[in-house]
Every structure is written in C-alpha cells, then in structure tokens.
CSV table of C-alpha atoms and ligand atoms in Angstrom, one decimal:
chain,number,residue,atom,x,y,z
A,1,MET,CA,-4.3,56.0,-25.8
A,2,SER,CA,-1.4,57.9,-27.4
A,3,ALA,CA,1.8,58.2,-25.5
A,4,SER,CA,1.5,62.0,-25.1
A,5,LEU,CA,-2.0,61.7,-23.8
A,6,ALA,CA,-0.9,59.0,-21.3
A,7,MET,CA,1.9,61.2,-20.1
A,8,SER,CA,-0.2,64.4,-19.6
A,9,THR,CA,-3.7,63.4,-18.5
A,10,PRO,CA,-4.5,62.3,-15.0
A,11,PHE,CA,-6.3,59.0,-15.2
A,12,TYR,CA,-7.9,59.2,-11.8
A,13,CYS,CA,-8.6,62.5,-10.1
A,14,GLY,CA,-6.3,63.0,-7.1
A,15,CYS,CA,-4.1,60.0,-8.0
A,16,GLU,CA,-1.5,61.8,-10.1
A,17,THR,CA,0.6,63.5,-7.5
A,18,GLU,CA,3.7,61.5,-6.8
A,19,PRO,CA,3.9,60.6,-3.0
A,20,GLU,CA,7.2,61.5,-1.6
A,21,SER,CA,7.7,59.1,1.3
A,22,ASP,CA,7.9,55.3,1.6
A,23,GLY,CA,9.2,54.7,-2.0
A,24,LEU,CA,5.6,54.5,-3.1
A,25,ILE,CA,4.6,55.6,-6.6
A,26,SER,CA,1.2,57.2,-7.4
A,27,VAL,CA,-1.5,55.2,-9.0
A,28,ASP,CA,-1.3,57.3,-12.2
A,29,ALA,CA,2.5,56.9,-12.3
A,30,ALA,CA,2.1,53.2,-12.0
A,31,LEU,CA,-0.5,53.2,-14.7
A,32,ARG,CA,1.7,55.3,-17.0
A,33,ARG,CA,4.6,52.9,-16.4
A,34,GLY,CA,2.4,49.9,-17.3
A,35,LEU,CA,1.0,51.6,-20.4
A,36,SER,CA,4.5,52.6,-21.5
A,37,LEU,CA,5.3,48.8,-21.7
A,38,ALA,CA,2.1,48.0,-23.6
A,39,ARG,CA,2.6,48.0,-27.4
A,40,PRO,CA,-0.6,47.0,-29.1
A,41,VAL,CA,-0.4,43.5,-30.7
A,42,GLN,CA,0.3,43.9,-34.4
A,43,GLU,CA,-1.1,40.7,-35.9
A,44,VAL,CA,-4.5,41.2,-37.5
A,45,GLU,CA,-7.2,38.9,-38.9
A,46,CYS,CA,-10.1,39.4,-41.3
A,47,LEU,CA,-13.4,38.1,-39.8
A,48,PRO,CA,-17.0,38.0,-41.1
A,49,LEU,CA,-19.0,40.6,-39.2
A,50,ASP,CA,-21.0,37.9,-37.3
A,51,GLN,CA,-17.8,36.5,-35.8
A,52,ALA,CA,-16.3,39.9,-34.9
A,53,HIS,CA,-18.4,40.9,-32.0
A,54,GLY,CA,-16.5,42.6,-29.3
A,55,ARG,CA,-13.2,42.5,-31.3
A,56,VAL,CA,-10.9,45.5,-31.8
A,57,LEU,CA,-10.8,47.2,-35.2
A,58,ALA,CA,-7.2,47.2,-36.5
A,59,LYS,CA,-7.8,50.1,-39.0
A,60,ALA,CA,-10.5,52.7,-39.6
A,61,VAL,CA,-13.5,51.8,-41.6
A,62,ARG,CA,-14.7,54.3,-44.2
A,63,SER,CA,-18.1,54.1,-45.8
A,64,GLY,CA,-18.5,53.7,-49.6
A,65,VAL,CA,-22.2,54.3,-49.4
A,66,VAL,CA,-24.7,56.9,-48.1
A,67,LEU,CA,-27.2,56.3,-45.3
A,68,PRO,CA,-30.1,56.0,-45.8
A,69,HIS,CA,-29.4,54.5,-49.2
A,70,PHE,CA,-32.4,56.1,-50.8
A,71,ASP,CA,-35.3,58.6,-49.9
A,72,ASN,CA,-37.8,56.5,-47.9
A,73,SER,CA,-40.9,56.9,-45.9
A,74,ALA,CA,-40.6,57.4,-42.1
A,75,MET,CA,-44.3,56.4,-41.6
A,76,ASP,CA,-47.1,54.2,-42.7
A,77,GLY,CA,-49.4,56.6,-44.6
A,78,TYR,CA,-49.9,58.3,-47.9
A,79,ALA,CA,-47.4,59.6,-50.4
A,80,ILE,CA,-48.6,62.9,-52.0
A,81,ARG,CA,-47.6,65.8,-54.1
A,82,LEU,CA,-48.0,69.1,-52.2
A,83,ALA,CA,-49.1,70.9,-55.4
A,84,ASP,CA,-52.1,68.7,-55.5
A,85,LEU,CA,-53.5,70.2,-52.3
A,86,ALA,CA,-55.1,73.4,-53.8
A,87,GLY,CA,-56.9,75.9,-51.7
A,88,GLU,CA,-58.1,75.2,-48.2
A,89,GLY,CA,-58.5,71.7,-46.8
A,90,PRO,CA,-59.7,69.2,-46.2
A,91,TRP,CA,-58.5,67.6,-49.5
A,92,ARG,CA,-59.6,64.3,-50.9
A,93,LEU,CA,-57.3,62.3,-53.2
A,94,PRO,CA,-57.9,58.9,-54.9
A,95,VAL,CA,-55.5,56.2,-53.7
A,96,ALA,CA,-53.9,55.1,-56.9
A,97,GLY,CA,-51.7,52.2,-55.7
A,98,ARG,CA,-49.3,51.1,-52.9
A,99,VAL,CA,-45.6,51.0,-52.2
A,100,ALA,CA,-44.1,48.9,-49.4
A,101,ALA,CA,-40.6,48.3,-48.0
A,102,GLY,CA,-38.7,46.1,-50.5
A,103,ASP,CA,-40.5,47.5,-53.6
A,104,THR,CA,-38.4,49.3,-56.2
A,105,GLY,CA,-40.6,52.5,-55.9
A,106,ASP,CA,-40.0,53.2,-59.6
A,107,GLU,CA,-43.7,53.9,-60.3
A,108,PRO,CA,-44.3,57.7,-60.3
A,109,LEU,CA,-47.0,59.2,-58.2
A,110,PRO,CA,-49.9,60.0,-60.7
A,111,ARG,CA,-50.9,63.7,-60.6
A,112,GLY,CA,-53.9,64.4,-58.3
A,113,ALA,CA,-53.6,61.1,-56.4
A,114,ALA,CA,-52.0,59.5,-53.4
A,115,LEU,CA,-50.2,56.3,-53.0
A,116,ARG,CA,-50.5,54.1,-49.9
A,117,ILE,CA,-47.0,53.9,-48.5
A,118,PHE,CA,-45.4,52.0,-45.7
A,119,THR,CA,-42.3,52.7,-43.4
A,120,GLY,CA,-39.0,52.1,-45.3
A,121,ALA,CA,-40.6,52.1,-48.7
A,122,PRO,CA,-38.8,54.1,-51.4
A,123,ILE,CA,-40.4,57.5,-52.1
A,124,PRO,CA,-41.9,57.4,-55.5
A,125,PRO,CA,-40.9,60.0,-58.1
A,126,GLY,CA,-43.2,63.1,-57.8
A,127,CYS,CA,-43.9,62.6,-54.1
A,128,ASP,CA,-42.7,65.4,-51.8
A,129,ALA,CA,-44.5,64.5,-48.5
A,130,VAL,CA,-45.9,61.6,-46.6
A,131,VAL,CA,-49.0,62.1,-44.5
A,132,MET,CA,-49.1,59.7,-41.6
A,133,GLN,CA,-52.0,57.3,-41.6
A,134,GLU,CA,-53.3,58.5,-38.2
A,135,MET,CA,-53.8,62.1,-39.7
A,136,THR,CA,-56.1,60.8,-42.5
A,137,GLN,CA,-59.4,59.2,-43.0
A,138,LEU,CA,-59.9,56.5,-45.7
A,139,GLN,CA,-63.3,56.5,-47.4
A,140,GLY,CA,-63.4,53.6,-49.9
A,141,ARG,CA,-60.6,54.3,-52.3
A,142,VAL,CA,-60.3,58.0,-51.4
A,143,VAL,CA,-58.2,59.4,-48.6
A,144,GLN,CA,-59.1,62.6,-46.8
A,145,ILE,CA,-56.3,64.9,-45.5
A,146,ASP,CA,-57.2,67.6,-43.1
A,147,ARG,CA,-53.8,69.4,-42.5
A,148,ARG,CA,-51.3,70.5,-45.2
A,149,PRO,CA,-48.0,68.8,-44.5
A,150,GLU,CA,-44.6,70.5,-44.6
A,151,PRO,CA,-42.4,69.9,-47.6
A,152,GLY,CA,-40.5,66.7,-47.1
A,153,GLU,CA,-42.6,65.7,-44.1
A,154,ASN,CA,-42.0,62.1,-43.0
A,155,ILE,CA,-39.4,61.6,-45.7
A,156,ARG,CA,-36.0,60.2,-44.7
A,157,ARG,CA,-33.5,61.7,-47.1
A,158,ALA,CA,-30.7,59.7,-48.7
A,159,GLY,CA,-27.4,60.6,-47.0
A,160,GLU,CA,-28.9,62.5,-44.0
A,161,ASP,CA,-27.4,60.0,-41.5
A,162,LEU,CA,-24.1,59.4,-43.3
A,163,ILE,CA,-22.4,60.8,-46.4
A,164,ALA,CA,-20.1,58.6,-48.7
A,165,GLY,CA,-16.4,58.5,-47.7
A,166,THR,CA,-17.1,59.3,-44.1
A,167,GLU,CA,-15.1,57.5,-41.4
A,168,LEU,CA,-17.6,55.0,-39.9
A,169,LEU,CA,-15.4,53.8,-37.1
A,170,SER,CA,-11.8,54.6,-36.0
A,171,ALA,CA,-9.1,52.1,-35.4
A,172,GLY,CA,-9.1,50.8,-31.8
A,173,ARG,CA,-12.9,50.9,-31.6
A,174,ARG,CA,-14.5,47.7,-30.2
A,175,ILE,CA,-17.2,46.2,-32.3
A,176,GLY,CA,-20.0,46.5,-29.8
A,177,PRO,CA,-23.7,46.3,-30.7
A,178,ARG,CA,-23.8,49.9,-31.9
A,179,ALA,CA,-20.6,49.6,-34.1
A,180,ALA,CA,-21.9,46.3,-35.5
A,181,MET,CA,-25.2,47.9,-36.4
A,182,LEU,CA,-23.4,50.7,-38.2
A,183,LEU,CA,-21.0,48.3,-40.1
A,184,ALA,CA,-23.9,46.2,-41.2
A,185,SER,CA,-26.0,49.1,-42.3
A,186,ALA,CA,-23.1,50.3,-44.4
A,187,GLY,CA,-22.8,46.8,-45.9
A,188,CYS,CA,-19.5,45.8,-44.4
A,189,GLY,CA,-19.5,42.0,-44.4
A,190,GLU,CA,-15.9,41.6,-43.2
A,191,VAL,CA,-13.8,43.5,-40.8
A,192,VAL,CA,-10.0,43.6,-40.0
A,193,VAL,CA,-9.4,43.2,-36.3
A,194,ARG,CA,-6.4,42.8,-34.1
A,195,ARG,CA,-5.7,39.3,-32.9
A,196,ARG,CA,-6.8,38.4,-29.3
A,197,ILE,CA,-4.3,39.2,-26.6
A,198,LYS,CA,-3.0,36.2,-24.7
A,199,VAL,CA,-3.3,36.5,-21.0
A,200,ALA,CA,-1.8,33.8,-18.8
A,201,PHE,CA,-2.5,33.7,-15.1
A,202,PHE,CA,-2.1,31.8,-12.0
A,203,SER,CA,-2.7,32.1,-8.2
A,204,THR,CA,0.0,31.6,-5.7
A,205,GLY,CA,-0.4,30.3,-2.2
A,206,SER,CA,0.1,27.0,-0.5
A,207,GLU,CA,-3.2,27.6,1.4
A,208,LEU,CA,-5.3,27.6,-1.8
A,209,ARG,CA,-7.8,24.9,-2.8
A,210,SER,CA,-10.3,24.8,-5.5
A,211,PRO,CA,-13.9,25.5,-4.5
A,212,GLY,CA,-15.9,22.3,-4.3
A,213,ARG,CA,-13.0,20.5,-2.6
A,214,PRO,CA,-12.9,19.9,1.1
A,215,LEU,CA,-10.5,22.1,3.2
A,216,ALA,CA,-8.0,21.2,5.9
A,217,ARG,CA,-7.5,23.7,8.8
A,218,GLY,CA,-5.7,26.7,7.5
A,219,GLN,CA,-6.7,26.3,4.0
A,220,ILE,CA,-9.0,28.5,1.9
A,221,TRP,CA,-10.7,28.3,-1.4
A,222,ASN,CA,-9.1,30.2,-4.3
A,223,ALA,CA,-11.1,33.3,-5.0
A,224,ASN,CA,-8.8,35.3,-7.3
A,225,ARG,CA,-8.7,32.6,-10.0
A,226,TYR,CA,-12.4,33.0,-10.5
A,227,HIS,CA,-12.4,36.7,-10.4
A,228,LEU,CA,-9.7,36.9,-13.0
A,229,ALA,CA,-11.2,34.3,-15.3
A,230,GLY,CA,-14.5,36.3,-15.1
A,231,SER,CA,-12.8,39.6,-15.7
A,232,LEU,CA,-10.9,38.2,-18.7
A,233,ALA,CA,-13.9,36.5,-20.3
A,234,LEU,CA,-13.8,39.1,-23.1
A,235,PRO,CA,-14.0,38.6,-26.9
A,236,TRP,CA,-10.6,40.2,-27.3
A,237,VAL,CA,-8.8,38.0,-24.8
A,238,GLU,CA,-7.5,34.5,-25.1
A,239,GLN,CA,-7.1,33.1,-21.5
A,240,ARG,CA,-4.5,30.6,-20.3
A,241,ASP,CA,-5.4,29.6,-16.8
A,242,LEU,CA,-2.5,27.9,-15.1
A,243,GLY,CA,-4.4,27.2,-11.8
A,244,ASN,CA,-3.0,27.4,-8.2
A,245,VAL,CA,0.7,27.2,-7.5
A,246,PRO,CA,2.0,26.6,-4.0
A,247,ASP,CA,4.6,29.0,-2.4
A,248,GLU,CA,7.6,26.8,-3.4
A,249,PRO,CA,10.2,28.8,-5.4
A,250,ASN,CA,10.8,26.0,-7.8
A,251,PHE,CA,7.1,25.5,-8.7
A,252,LEU,CA,6.6,29.3,-8.9
A,253,LEU,CA,9.6,29.7,-11.2
A,254,GLN,CA,8.5,26.9,-13.5
A,255,ALA,CA,4.9,28.3,-13.7
A,256,LEU,CA,6.2,31.8,-14.4
A,257,LYS,CA,8.4,30.6,-17.3
A,258,GLN,CA,5.6,28.5,-18.6
A,259,ALA,CA,3.1,31.4,-18.4
A,260,ALA,CA,5.5,33.8,-20.2
A,261,ARG,CA,6.0,31.4,-23.1
A,262,ASP,CA,3.7,32.8,-25.8
A,263,ALA,CA,1.8,35.3,-23.6
A,264,ASP,CA,1.3,39.0,-24.0
A,265,ILE,CA,0.7,39.5,-20.3
A,266,VAL,CA,1.3,37.3,-17.3
A,267,VAL,CA,-0.9,37.9,-14.2
A,268,THR,CA,-0.3,36.4,-10.9
A,269,THR,CA,-2.0,36.9,-7.5
A,270,GLY,CA,-0.3,36.8,-4.1
A,271,GLY,CA,3.3,36.5,-3.0
A,272,VAL,CA,4.3,40.1,-3.8
A,273,SER,CA,4.3,41.6,-0.4
A,274,VAL,CA,7.2,41.5,2.2
A,275,GLY,CA,6.6,38.2,4.0
A,276,ASP,CA,9.0,35.2,3.8
A,277,GLU,CA,6.5,33.4,1.5
A,278,ASP,CA,6.3,36.3,-0.9
A,279,HIS,CA,8.5,35.0,-3.6
A,280,MET,CA,7.2,36.5,-6.8
A,281,PRO,CA,9.6,39.5,-7.2
A,282,ALA,CA,12.6,37.1,-6.8
A,283,MET,CA,11.1,34.6,-9.1
A,284,LEU,CA,10.5,37.3,-11.7
A,285,HIS,CA,14.2,38.2,-11.4
A,286,ALA,CA,15.2,34.6,-11.6
A,287,ALA,CA,13.2,34.0,-14.8
A,288,GLY,CA,15.1,36.9,-16.4
A,289,GLY,CA,12.3,39.4,-15.9
A,290,ARG,CA,12.4,42.9,-14.6
A,291,ALA,CA,10.2,44.9,-12.2
A,292,HIS,CA,9.4,48.5,-13.0
A,293,ALA,CA,7.2,49.3,-10.0
A,294,MET,CA,6.8,47.5,-6.7
A,295,LYS,CA,4.7,49.7,-4.4
A,296,VAL,CA,1.9,51.7,-5.4
A,297,ALA,CA,0.1,54.4,-3.3
A,298,ILE,CA,-3.3,52.6,-3.6
A,299,LYS,CA,-5.6,51.2,-0.9
A,300,PRO,CA,-6.4,48.4,-0.9
A,301,GLY,CA,-3.5,46.9,-2.9
A,302,LYS,CA,-0.2,48.5,-2.0
A,303,PRO,CA,2.2,45.7,-3.0
A,304,LEU,CA,1.9,45.5,-6.8
A,305,VAL,CA,4.5,44.5,-9.3
A,306,ILE,CA,4.5,45.9,-12.8
A,307,GLY,CA,7.3,44.4,-15.0
A,308,CYS,CA,8.3,42.4,-17.9
A,309,ILE,CA,9.2,38.8,-18.5
A,310,GLY,CA,10.4,37.7,-21.9
A,311,GLY,CA,8.1,39.3,-24.5
A,312,ALA,CA,5.3,39.7,-22.0
A,313,ILE,CA,4.3,42.3,-19.5
A,314,TYR,CA,4.2,40.9,-15.9
A,315,LEU,CA,1.6,42.0,-13.4
A,316,GLY,CA,2.0,40.8,-9.9
A,317,LEU,CA,-1.3,41.6,-8.0
A,318,PRO,CA,-1.7,41.2,-4.3
A,319,GLY,CA,-3.3,38.1,-2.8
A,320,ASN,CA,-6.0,39.7,-0.8
A,321,PRO,CA,-9.1,39.2,-3.1
A,322,VAL,CA,-10.4,42.7,-2.9
A,323,SER,CA,-6.8,44.2,-3.4
A,324,ALA,CA,-6.4,41.9,-6.4
A,325,PHE,CA,-9.8,43.0,-7.7
A,326,VAL,CA,-9.1,46.8,-7.3
A,327,THR,CA,-5.6,46.7,-8.7
A,328,TRP,CA,-6.7,44.7,-11.7
A,329,ARG,CA,-9.6,47.0,-12.4
A,330,VAL,CA,-7.8,50.2,-11.9
A,331,ILE,CA,-4.4,49.3,-13.4
A,332,GLY,CA,-4.3,45.8,-14.9
A,333,ALA,CA,-7.4,46.0,-17.2
A,334,ARG,CA,-6.1,49.3,-18.6
A,335,ILE,CA,-2.8,47.7,-19.5
A,336,ALA,CA,-4.6,44.8,-21.2
A,337,GLU,CA,-6.8,47.3,-23.1
A,338,ALA,CA,-3.7,49.1,-24.3
A,339,LEU,CA,-2.1,45.8,-25.4
A,340,ALA,CA,-5.3,44.9,-27.3
A,341,GLY,CA,-5.1,48.2,-29.1
A,342,ILE,CA,-8.4,49.5,-27.6
A,343,SER,CA,-8.8,53.2,-28.0
A,344,ASP,CA,-12.2,53.8,-26.4
A,345,ALA,CA,-11.7,52.3,-22.9
A,346,ALA,CA,-11.7,55.3,-20.5
A,347,PRO,CA,-12.8,54.0,-17.2
A,348,ARG,CA,-16.5,54.7,-16.5
A,349,ARG,CA,-17.0,57.1,-13.6
A,350,ILE,CA,-19.7,59.3,-12.2
A,351,ILE,CA,-19.6,62.0,-9.6
A,352,VAL,CA,-21.3,61.2,-6.3
A,353,ARG,CA,-21.5,62.9,-2.9
A,354,ALA,CA,-20.0,61.5,0.3
A,355,GLY,CA,-22.8,60.2,2.5
A,356,PHE,CA,-20.4,59.9,5.5
A,357,GLU,CA,-17.7,61.8,7.5
A,358,ARG,CA,-14.3,60.5,7.9
A,359,SER,CA,-10.8,61.6,8.7
A,360,ARG,CA,-7.9,59.8,7.2
A,361,ARG,CA,-4.1,59.6,6.9
A,362,PRO,CA,-3.2,61.2,3.4
A,363,GLY,CA,-0.8,59.5,1.1
A,364,ARG,CA,-2.6,56.6,-0.6
A,365,CYS,CA,-5.5,56.8,-3.0
A,366,GLU,CA,-8.4,54.7,-1.8
A,367,PHE,CA,-10.9,52.7,-4.0
A,368,LEU,CA,-13.5,51.6,-1.5
A,369,PRO,CA,-16.5,49.4,-2.1
A,370,ALA,CA,-19.5,51.6,-1.6
A,371,ARG,CA,-23.2,51.6,-2.0
A,372,LEU,CA,-25.2,54.4,-3.6
A,373,SER,CA,-28.4,56.0,-2.3
A,374,ASP,CA,-31.2,57.0,-4.6
A,375,TYR,CA,-30.9,60.3,-6.5
A,376,ASP,CA,-31.2,63.4,-4.3
A,377,GLY,CA,-33.1,66.5,-5.5
A,378,ARG,CA,-29.8,67.8,-7.1
A,379,GLY,CA,-29.3,64.9,-9.5
A,380,THR,CA,-26.6,63.2,-7.6
A,381,ARG,CA,-26.3,60.2,-5.4
A,382,ALA,CA,-24.7,59.7,-2.1
A,383,ALA,CA,-22.0,56.9,-1.6
A,384,ASN,CA,-21.7,55.1,1.7
A,385,ILE,CA,-18.9,52.9,2.8
A,386,ALA,CA,-19.1,50.1,5.4
A,387,SER,CA,-15.4,50.1,6.3
A,388,ALA,CA,-12.1,51.4,5.0
A,389,ALA,CA,-10.3,48.1,5.8
A,390,VAL,CA,-11.6,46.1,2.9
A,391,SER,CA,-8.8,44.1,1.3
A,392,HIS,CA,-10.3,40.7,2.5
A,393,ARG,CA,-14.0,41.7,2.4
A,394,VAL,CA,-15.3,39.8,-0.6
A,395,ALA,CA,-18.9,39.9,0.7
A,396,LEU,CA,-18.7,43.7,1.1
A,397,LEU,CA,-17.3,44.0,-2.5
A,398,ALA,CA,-20.0,41.7,-3.9
A,399,GLY,CA,-22.8,43.8,-2.3
A,400,ALA,CA,-21.3,47.2,-3.5
A,401,ASP,CA,-22.5,49.3,-6.4
A,402,GLY,CA,-18.9,50.4,-7.3
A,403,LEU,CA,-15.7,51.7,-6.0
A,404,LEU,CA,-15.5,55.1,-4.3
A,405,LEU,CA,-12.3,57.0,-5.0
A,406,ILE,CA,-10.7,59.0,-2.3
A,407,PRO,CA,-7.9,61.1,-3.6
A,408,ALA,CA,-4.4,60.5,-2.1
A,409,GLU,CA,-4.0,63.9,-0.5
A,410,MET,CA,-7.5,64.2,1.1
A,411,GLU,CA,-7.4,64.3,4.9
A,412,ARG,CA,-11.0,64.8,5.8
A,413,ILE,CA,-14.1,63.7,3.9
A,414,SER,CA,-17.2,65.7,4.8
A,415,ARG,CA,-20.7,64.7,4.1
A,416,GLY,CA,-21.7,66.1,0.7
A,417,ASP,CA,-18.1,66.2,-0.8
A,418,MET,CA,-18.1,65.4,-4.4
A,419,LEU,CA,-16.1,62.3,-5.2
A,420,GLU,CA,-15.4,60.1,-8.2
A,421,PHE,CA,-17.1,56.7,-8.3
A,422,LEU,CA,-16.4,53.8,-10.6
A,423,PRO,CA,-19.7,52.0,-11.0
A,424,PHE,CA,-20.1,48.2,-11.5
A,425,TRP,CA,-22.7,48.7,-14.2
A,426,ASP,CA,-21.5,45.9,-16.3
A,427,GLU,CA,-21.8,43.1,-13.7
B,1,LIG,P1,-0.4,37.2,-0.1
B,1,LIG,O1,-0.4,38.4,-0.9
B,1,LIG,O2,0.1,36.1,-0.8
B,1,LIG,O3,0.4,37.5,1.1
B,1,LIG,O4,-1.9,36.9,0.4
B,1,LIG,C1,-2.5,37.9,1.2
B,1,LIG,C2,-3.8,37.3,1.7
B,1,LIG,O5,-4.7,36.9,0.6
B,1,LIG,C3,-3.7,36.0,2.5
B,1,LIG,O6,-4.6,36.0,3.5
B,1,LIG,C4,-4.0,34.9,1.5
B,1,LIG,O7,-4.4,33.7,2.1
B,1,LIG,C5,-5.1,35.6,0.7
B,1,LIG,N1,-5.1,35.0,-0.7
B,1,LIG,C6,-4.0,34.9,-1.5
B,1,LIG,N2,-4.4,34.4,-2.7
B,1,LIG,C7,-5.7,34.2,-2.6
B,1,LIG,C8,-6.6,33.6,-3.5
B,1,LIG,N3,-6.3,33.2,-4.7
B,1,LIG,N4,-7.9,33.5,-3.1
B,1,LIG,C9,-8.3,34.0,-1.9
B,1,LIG,N5,-7.4,34.5,-1.0
B,1,LIG,C10,-6.2,34.6,-1.4
B,2,LIG,MG1,0.6,34.2,-0.3
C-alpha cells in the first residue's frame, strides 16, 4: 500500500470520519497511523520455489519465456491439414503415426493423412487443426471426419497466455498456489522474497492460566494467546510467544523490553484500559516507547494502543477476547502485512443486507459477529446478530460467519439495509 493511497482511501466504509468527542480517533485514522509506522522489512532471501510458499516477493518477476512454450494440442484426437479435406464430408484419412506429450513433434504431417495426437503434444509441421477424438470414427487404420474443423481448432498457440518479457508477478505479491503455478510454468526455480517479519507477543493478566491447568476461583484460561498464535501461523511470520505475564509492573516492563529486542512488532493483550491494573501504556513509556493512538472509535475494542518501542511497532490490544480478535483483524493484521511488504492484502468483504432492526448511539464503528442466511432472490445474503455486547462472547464469535460492519455515524439499522461484511472464509 503506497503512502498516498493509505492517506486518501477509506479502508472500511463509514469508519473514516473523525469522531469529534471523547478524544477517540476513527478506525481509519488509527489504521493510517499504524501503517505510517510500518516500513516493509528490507532484508531479502533467495529461496527455491518449493520452499517459498506463502512468502512475499521482494521484487517483480519478469518472464523470459512465452507460454505455452510451443503450439500444442488441446485435445486427444487427430492432427490434420485442412487442405486435405476436399469437397463435402465425410472425409477419410489414413492414420500415419502418433505424437504424444513429451515427443519432439518434429515429424511433419504427411500430405493426405492424419496423425493420432494427444493433449499437450507438439503440433507437427503442416498440421493446422486438431479434430477431437469424440468427433471421429476410427475404422482400422483410417479415421473418418464428419465436420470440417475451423482453422487452428484445438491448437493452443505458443505465447497466447503470456508473451516474453511480461511482468509475471509484482513485488509484494504473496506466493500462493496460483502464483507458484505461474512461476513454475515460466521455469522460475528460485525466487527473491522478503525475510519473515518477527512478531513477539504476550498476554497480560494475573487471572490467566494456560488451558489444561486447573483454575482457582477468579482465574480464567488464556484465550488470546491461542487466537494470536493461530492468526500469526503464516508463512511470512516468525512468532515469538512470550506466554502470560501477570499484572505486575516489573514483570510487564521486563517482558516488554525482552519482546522488543529483535522484533518488528510487539503485540500484547490486556492492560490498556483505564483500570488500576491496566499498566501497559505506562510500561510502554517506561521502556522508552511512545504511544501514537490510545482510543479508537471501534466496538468492540475501544482501548487500543498503537505505538513504537525500540525498532518495533507496539500494538496493545484490549484483553477481552472478541475485542482483541476484532482489533487484530481490523487494524493489527493490516499493519503486519504492511511490515511484511505485502501489496495484495485488501481485507475481503462482501455486501450483505441487515436481517434485523436496531437503533444505536452513533460514534463508534461496530464489527459484530454475525451469521448469514442463504442467498435471497436478489443475490445477497442477510446478516443477523445475536447481540451488540460481544466483547467477551467467544462462543458467539466462534459460531459466526464473519463480522458485520456498522458505520460509525449510523443511528438506525433497518431490515434490508446494505452493509459491509468481513467473512471468515479462511477459517
Ligand atoms: P483487560 O483489558 O486486561 O482489562 O481485560 C479485559 C477482560 O478480558 C477481563 O475480563 C480479562 O479477564 C479478560 N482477558 C484479558 N486477557 C485475556 C486472555 N488472554 N484470555 C481471556 N480473557 C482475557
Ligand atoms: Mg487485565
């Protein structure tokens, strides 16, 4: 994402207007602030293609070849010369030989004859059409053709997919299955990719225990650690999981300093609100860091710190699990993508219709777990929410199809209103 694009384009519809009260900043302003801190990592590595899956191309790749490499058959059938089909059909041609995928295809097609040919085989000199097998009848060593084919029928021409010198893939493209297929087809055995970004993270909270361990009264199992580890299980990320840290300023400061050492981004959950046990903004300051945004007009997830610590970006997500999930997905993941140099990461969204009515207080943009109905007759789906108080509702989130976006200024949602929806299609 270029800086100018980041400055001018709204990321999420209805989240770009700057709220005026409460010292809140809009979701888009927070995202812009975060992105302005994110310089793509500069170090690159050269990897064999089979080890580069999901990595981020550091520079554009151009093709030195054409695709297809040579004229070849699109069908199993018979290679013929149209000039040999004189007068009205049907025509009968002797089958003079065969050419299969992997053959050189140097042998010319004899005049007045056909060659048996298979998909991917080179087109022999003299052949100007391939008749598909299903349109012929073979009688001994003679093939009967009932319909005159078009010139070039069933011939895949060299260069029709890609001409030499074309940019195959641009810098910043992730090497997903389609990109890998193209690189392989063009013979690229190695690619230059950016190094993985290093993401250090820990959960704060004296109440947290690891799942699988017994709980004393008042304690809970740490959910955020597992959500983050899952969200960061990406080919372009190197994770440093620093576990749980209790709400003790000394421990938090040490953990923050340790995390910032040699990380590109430090992510914490909890301790960023206004309670006495919310130490993270002070700890960020004590560790020599700086906060650039502290309150974002998003629901769930209002307390959110975006800042810097040492050479790393700092992201202090709220502790409530659904808030942490939403703020990571809407803001954190985008910053991580920018750090990794990813250029093709626009958030996936579709348009749905509200399946409910609701009045609300305007000011914060909501991202609510919602379920989708089947398609209606107009090609859209209706989204339904179970509740607008969702910050702790992990079961609701797990059962949702995605996040329904309610623009900050919207006061009333009427059934049938068109809204943006961020689907969970990848989970
Ligand atoms: P905090 O932002 O630290 O005030 O936490 C807000 C709420 O989220 C509290 O109910 C915490 O117990 C809960 N919480 C904080 N961190 C986690 C976590 N890692 N897993 C599950 N719940 C958490
Ligand atoms: Mg806490």
